[in-house]
Short mmCIF file of C-alpha atoms in Angstrom, two decimals:
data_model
loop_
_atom_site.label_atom_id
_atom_site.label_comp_id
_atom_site.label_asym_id
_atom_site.label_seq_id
_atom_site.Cartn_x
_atom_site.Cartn_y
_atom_site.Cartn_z
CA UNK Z 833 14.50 -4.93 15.52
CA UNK Z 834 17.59 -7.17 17.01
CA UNK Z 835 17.74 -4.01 19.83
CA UNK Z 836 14.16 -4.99 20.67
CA UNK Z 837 14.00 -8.55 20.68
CA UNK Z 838 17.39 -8.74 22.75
CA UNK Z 839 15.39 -5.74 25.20
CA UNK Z 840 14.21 -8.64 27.67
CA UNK Z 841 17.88 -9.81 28.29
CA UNK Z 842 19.02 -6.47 28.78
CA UNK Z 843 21.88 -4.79 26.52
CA UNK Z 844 25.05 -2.99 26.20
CA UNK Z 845 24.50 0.84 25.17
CA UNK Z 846 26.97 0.49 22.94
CA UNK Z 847 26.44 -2.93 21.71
CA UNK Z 848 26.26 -2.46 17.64
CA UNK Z 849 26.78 -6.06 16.70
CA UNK Z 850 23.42 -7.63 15.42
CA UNK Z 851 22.54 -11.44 15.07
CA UNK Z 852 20.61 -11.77 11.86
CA UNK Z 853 19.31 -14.84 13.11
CA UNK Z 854 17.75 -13.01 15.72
CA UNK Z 855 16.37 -10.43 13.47
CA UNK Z 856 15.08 -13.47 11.14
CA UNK Z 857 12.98 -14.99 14.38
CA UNK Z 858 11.50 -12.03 14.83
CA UNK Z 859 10.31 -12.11 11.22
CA UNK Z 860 9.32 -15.75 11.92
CA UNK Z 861 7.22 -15.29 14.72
CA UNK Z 862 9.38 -15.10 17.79
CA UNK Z 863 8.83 -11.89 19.49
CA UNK Z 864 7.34 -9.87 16.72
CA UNK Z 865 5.85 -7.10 18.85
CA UNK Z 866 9.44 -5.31 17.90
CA UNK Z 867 7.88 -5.18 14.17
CA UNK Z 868 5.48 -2.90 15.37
CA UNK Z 869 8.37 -0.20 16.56
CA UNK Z 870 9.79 0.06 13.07
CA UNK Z 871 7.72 2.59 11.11
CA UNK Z 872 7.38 2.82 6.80
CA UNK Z 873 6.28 5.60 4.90
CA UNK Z 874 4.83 5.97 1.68
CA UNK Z 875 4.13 9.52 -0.16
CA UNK Z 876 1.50 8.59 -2.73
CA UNK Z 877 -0.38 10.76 -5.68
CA UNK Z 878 -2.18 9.76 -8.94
CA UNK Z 879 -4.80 7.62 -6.74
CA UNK Z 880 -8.53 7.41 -6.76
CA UNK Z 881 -10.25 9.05 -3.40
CA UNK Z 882 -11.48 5.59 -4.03
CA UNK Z 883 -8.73 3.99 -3.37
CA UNK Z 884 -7.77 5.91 -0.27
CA UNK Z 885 -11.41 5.54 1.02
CA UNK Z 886 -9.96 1.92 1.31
CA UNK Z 887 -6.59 2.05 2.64
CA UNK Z 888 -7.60 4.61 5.31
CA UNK Z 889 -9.68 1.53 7.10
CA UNK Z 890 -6.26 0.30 8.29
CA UNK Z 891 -6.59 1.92 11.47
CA UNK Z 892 -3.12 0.97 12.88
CA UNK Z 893 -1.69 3.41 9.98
CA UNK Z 894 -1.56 7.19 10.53
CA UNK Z 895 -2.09 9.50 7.24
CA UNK Z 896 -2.02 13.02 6.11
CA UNK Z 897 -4.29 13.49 2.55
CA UNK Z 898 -4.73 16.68 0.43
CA UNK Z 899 -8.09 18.22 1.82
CA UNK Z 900 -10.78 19.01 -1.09
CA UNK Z 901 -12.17 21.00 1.55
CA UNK Z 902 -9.92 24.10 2.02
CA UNK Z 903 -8.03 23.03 -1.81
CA UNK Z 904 -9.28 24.66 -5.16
CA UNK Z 905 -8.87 21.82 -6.98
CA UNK Z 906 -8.45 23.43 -10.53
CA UNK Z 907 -9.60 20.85 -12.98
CA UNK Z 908 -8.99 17.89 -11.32
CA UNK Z 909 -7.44 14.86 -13.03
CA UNK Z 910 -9.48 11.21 -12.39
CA UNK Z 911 -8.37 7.99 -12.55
CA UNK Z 912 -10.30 5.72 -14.75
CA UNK Z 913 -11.05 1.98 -13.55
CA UNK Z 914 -9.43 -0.52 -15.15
CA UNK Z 915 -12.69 -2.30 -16.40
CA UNK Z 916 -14.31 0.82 -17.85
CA UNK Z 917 -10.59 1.38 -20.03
CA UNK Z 918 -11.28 -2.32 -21.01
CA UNK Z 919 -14.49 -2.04 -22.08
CA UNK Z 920 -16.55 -0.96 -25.07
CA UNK Z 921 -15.50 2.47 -26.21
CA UNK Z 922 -19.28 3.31 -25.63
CA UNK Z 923 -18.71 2.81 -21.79
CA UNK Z 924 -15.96 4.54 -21.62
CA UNK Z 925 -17.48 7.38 -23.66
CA UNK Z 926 -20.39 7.82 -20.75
CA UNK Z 927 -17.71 7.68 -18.11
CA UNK Z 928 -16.11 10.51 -19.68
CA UNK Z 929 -18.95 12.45 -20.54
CA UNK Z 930 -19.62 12.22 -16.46
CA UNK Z 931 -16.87 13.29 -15.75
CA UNK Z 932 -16.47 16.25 -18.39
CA UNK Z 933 -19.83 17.28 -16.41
CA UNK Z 934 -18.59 17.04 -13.10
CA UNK Z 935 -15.63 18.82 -13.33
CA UNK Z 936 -17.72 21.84 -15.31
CA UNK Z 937 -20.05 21.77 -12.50
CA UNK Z 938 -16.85 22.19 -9.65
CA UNK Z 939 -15.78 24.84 -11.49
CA UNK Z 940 -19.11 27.11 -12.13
CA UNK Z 941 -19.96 26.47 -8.20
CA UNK Z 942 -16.11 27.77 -6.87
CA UNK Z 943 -16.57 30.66 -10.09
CA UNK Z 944 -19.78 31.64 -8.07
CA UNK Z 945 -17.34 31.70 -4.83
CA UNK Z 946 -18.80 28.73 -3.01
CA UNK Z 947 -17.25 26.93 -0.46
CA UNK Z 948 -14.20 24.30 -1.59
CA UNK Z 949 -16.40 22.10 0.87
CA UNK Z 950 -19.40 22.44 -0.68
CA UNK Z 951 -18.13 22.43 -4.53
CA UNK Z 952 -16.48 19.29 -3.98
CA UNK Z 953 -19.35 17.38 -3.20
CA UNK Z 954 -19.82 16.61 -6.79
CA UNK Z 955 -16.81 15.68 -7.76
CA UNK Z 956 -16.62 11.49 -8.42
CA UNK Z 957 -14.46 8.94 -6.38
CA UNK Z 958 -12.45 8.80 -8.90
CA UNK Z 959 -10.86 12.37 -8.44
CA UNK Z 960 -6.90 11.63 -7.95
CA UNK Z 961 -5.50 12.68 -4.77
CA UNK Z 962 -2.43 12.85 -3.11
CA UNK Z 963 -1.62 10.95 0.55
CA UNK Z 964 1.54 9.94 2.94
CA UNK Z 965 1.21 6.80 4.70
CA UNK Z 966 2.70 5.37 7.39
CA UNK Z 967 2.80 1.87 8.78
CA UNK Z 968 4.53 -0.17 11.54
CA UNK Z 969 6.20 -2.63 9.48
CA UNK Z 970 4.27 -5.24 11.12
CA UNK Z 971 0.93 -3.78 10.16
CA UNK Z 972 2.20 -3.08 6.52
CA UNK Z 973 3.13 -6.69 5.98
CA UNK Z 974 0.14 -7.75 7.03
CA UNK Z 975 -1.60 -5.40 5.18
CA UNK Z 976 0.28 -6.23 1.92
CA UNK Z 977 -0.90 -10.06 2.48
CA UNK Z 978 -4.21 -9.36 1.43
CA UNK Z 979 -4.46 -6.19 -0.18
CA UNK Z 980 -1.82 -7.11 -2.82
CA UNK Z 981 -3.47 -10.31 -3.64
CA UNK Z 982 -5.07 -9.86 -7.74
CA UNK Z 983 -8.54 -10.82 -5.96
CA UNK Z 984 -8.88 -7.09 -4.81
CA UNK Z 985 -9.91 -3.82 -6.62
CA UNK Z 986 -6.80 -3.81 -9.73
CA UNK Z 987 -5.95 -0.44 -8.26
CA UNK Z 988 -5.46 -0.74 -4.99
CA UNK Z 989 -3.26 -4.06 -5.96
CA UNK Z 990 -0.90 -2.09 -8.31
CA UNK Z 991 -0.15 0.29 -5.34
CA UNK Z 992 0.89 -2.29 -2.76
CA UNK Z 993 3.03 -3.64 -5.21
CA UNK Z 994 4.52 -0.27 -5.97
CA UNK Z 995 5.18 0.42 -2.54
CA UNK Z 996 6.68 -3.16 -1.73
CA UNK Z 997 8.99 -2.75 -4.86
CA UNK Z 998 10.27 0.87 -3.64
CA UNK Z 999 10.34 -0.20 -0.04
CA UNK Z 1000 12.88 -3.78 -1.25
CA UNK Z 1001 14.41 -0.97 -2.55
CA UNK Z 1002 16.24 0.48 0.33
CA UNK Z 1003 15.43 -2.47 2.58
CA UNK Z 1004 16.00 -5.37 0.40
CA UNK Z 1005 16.55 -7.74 3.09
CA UNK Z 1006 12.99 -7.45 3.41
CA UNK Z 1007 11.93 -9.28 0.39
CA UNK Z 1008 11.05 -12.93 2.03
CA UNK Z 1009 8.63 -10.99 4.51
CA UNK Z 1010 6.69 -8.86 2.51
CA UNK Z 1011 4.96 -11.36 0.83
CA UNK Z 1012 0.86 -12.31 -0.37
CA UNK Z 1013 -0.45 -14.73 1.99
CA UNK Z 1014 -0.62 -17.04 -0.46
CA UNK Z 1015 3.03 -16.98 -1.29
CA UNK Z 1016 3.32 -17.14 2.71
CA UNK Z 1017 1.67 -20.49 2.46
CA UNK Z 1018 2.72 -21.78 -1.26
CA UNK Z 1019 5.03 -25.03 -0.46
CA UNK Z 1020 8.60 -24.17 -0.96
CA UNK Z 1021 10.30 -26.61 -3.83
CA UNK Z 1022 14.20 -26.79 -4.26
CA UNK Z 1023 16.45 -29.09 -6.35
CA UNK Z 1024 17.20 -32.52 -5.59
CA UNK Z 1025 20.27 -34.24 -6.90
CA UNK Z 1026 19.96 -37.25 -9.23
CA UNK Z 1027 19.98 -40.50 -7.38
CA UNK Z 1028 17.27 -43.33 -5.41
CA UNK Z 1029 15.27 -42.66 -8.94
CA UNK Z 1030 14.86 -38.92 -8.63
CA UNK Z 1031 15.99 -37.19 -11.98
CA UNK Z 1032 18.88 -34.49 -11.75
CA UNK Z 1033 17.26 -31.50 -11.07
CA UNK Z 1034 13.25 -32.47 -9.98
CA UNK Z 1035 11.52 -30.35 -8.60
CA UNK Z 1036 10.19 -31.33 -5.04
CA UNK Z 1037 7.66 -29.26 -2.56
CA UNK Z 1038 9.30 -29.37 0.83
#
């Protein structure tokens, strides 16, 4: 990142110093195109089809899923919703029993040697799949803004916060940028010493 920004001043070859403040603008909104030249990747499984139907629509990403089409897919495990595992036990009874059917009817069609392409087809979004993802940094930041925030599908929120927690861990300098947007835009507070009638230790938004 510090390489890139300092690209339009021109650099030594062999110049390995870095300026973290530079690094920090870049974060800040200085010349963040260099964000987009850093690439993460994320090797996911255990997810919905569901869920990957939605993080696919990032179009800035690239991505390389297990294909139901050429896989036999055995008896494939699913991923039940949050709400239906919180609800009555009868709900979750007729999600089951829809499921129990589904996967009995994948595996009579691919036992009568049908297509993988065609068998699949009634198999639920719910079917757990397995995907690699990868993001300019810039584009999974602001992906992360939104799609982490608890308004969204309970799934797809656990992920992003999965994959911020194992990306802070081998970049943890990255944890005051990969933030929700409304942490982005919470006012900061810090302690004020006691003194022109302010209590020792208040806590004031800045």
């Amino acid at each position: 990142i510090y390489k890139a920004v300092m690209a339009t001043r021109g650099s030594d070859l062999n110049d390995q110093e870095v300026d973290p403040q530079v690094v920090e603008d870049a974060f800040g909104g200085g010349l963040n195109q260099s964000l987009e030249w850093v690439n993460v990747t994320f090797e996911i499984s255990g997810v919905s089809r569901g869920v990957t139907h939605e993080l696919v629509r990032t179009r800035q990403a690239s991505y390389a899923q297990q294909s139901m089409r050429h896989t036999d897919m055995g008896i494939p495990d699913m991923r039940m919703p949050e709400g239906i595992a919180a609800a009555p036990i009868d709900a979750q009874i007729v999600w089951m029993d829809s499921v129990d059917a589904a996967r009995s009817a994948y595996r009579e069609l691919v036992d009568m040697d049908l297509e993988f392409q065609d068998a699949r087809t009634v198999l639920p979004i719910a079917t757990e799949t397995y995907i690699i993802c990868n993001y300019p940094l810039k584009v999974f930041m602001d992906t992360f803004a939104y799609r982490a925030c608890s308004m969204f599908y309970p799934e797809i929120v656990e992920l992003f916060r999965e994959m911020r927690t194992v990306l802070l861990m081998v970049c943890p300098w990255l944890e005051p940028f990969v933030k929700i947007s409304c942490e982005k835009t919470a006012p900061q507070t810090r302690l004020l010493p006691a003194g022109q009638g302010i209590p020792a230790g208040a806590l004031v938004n800045i």
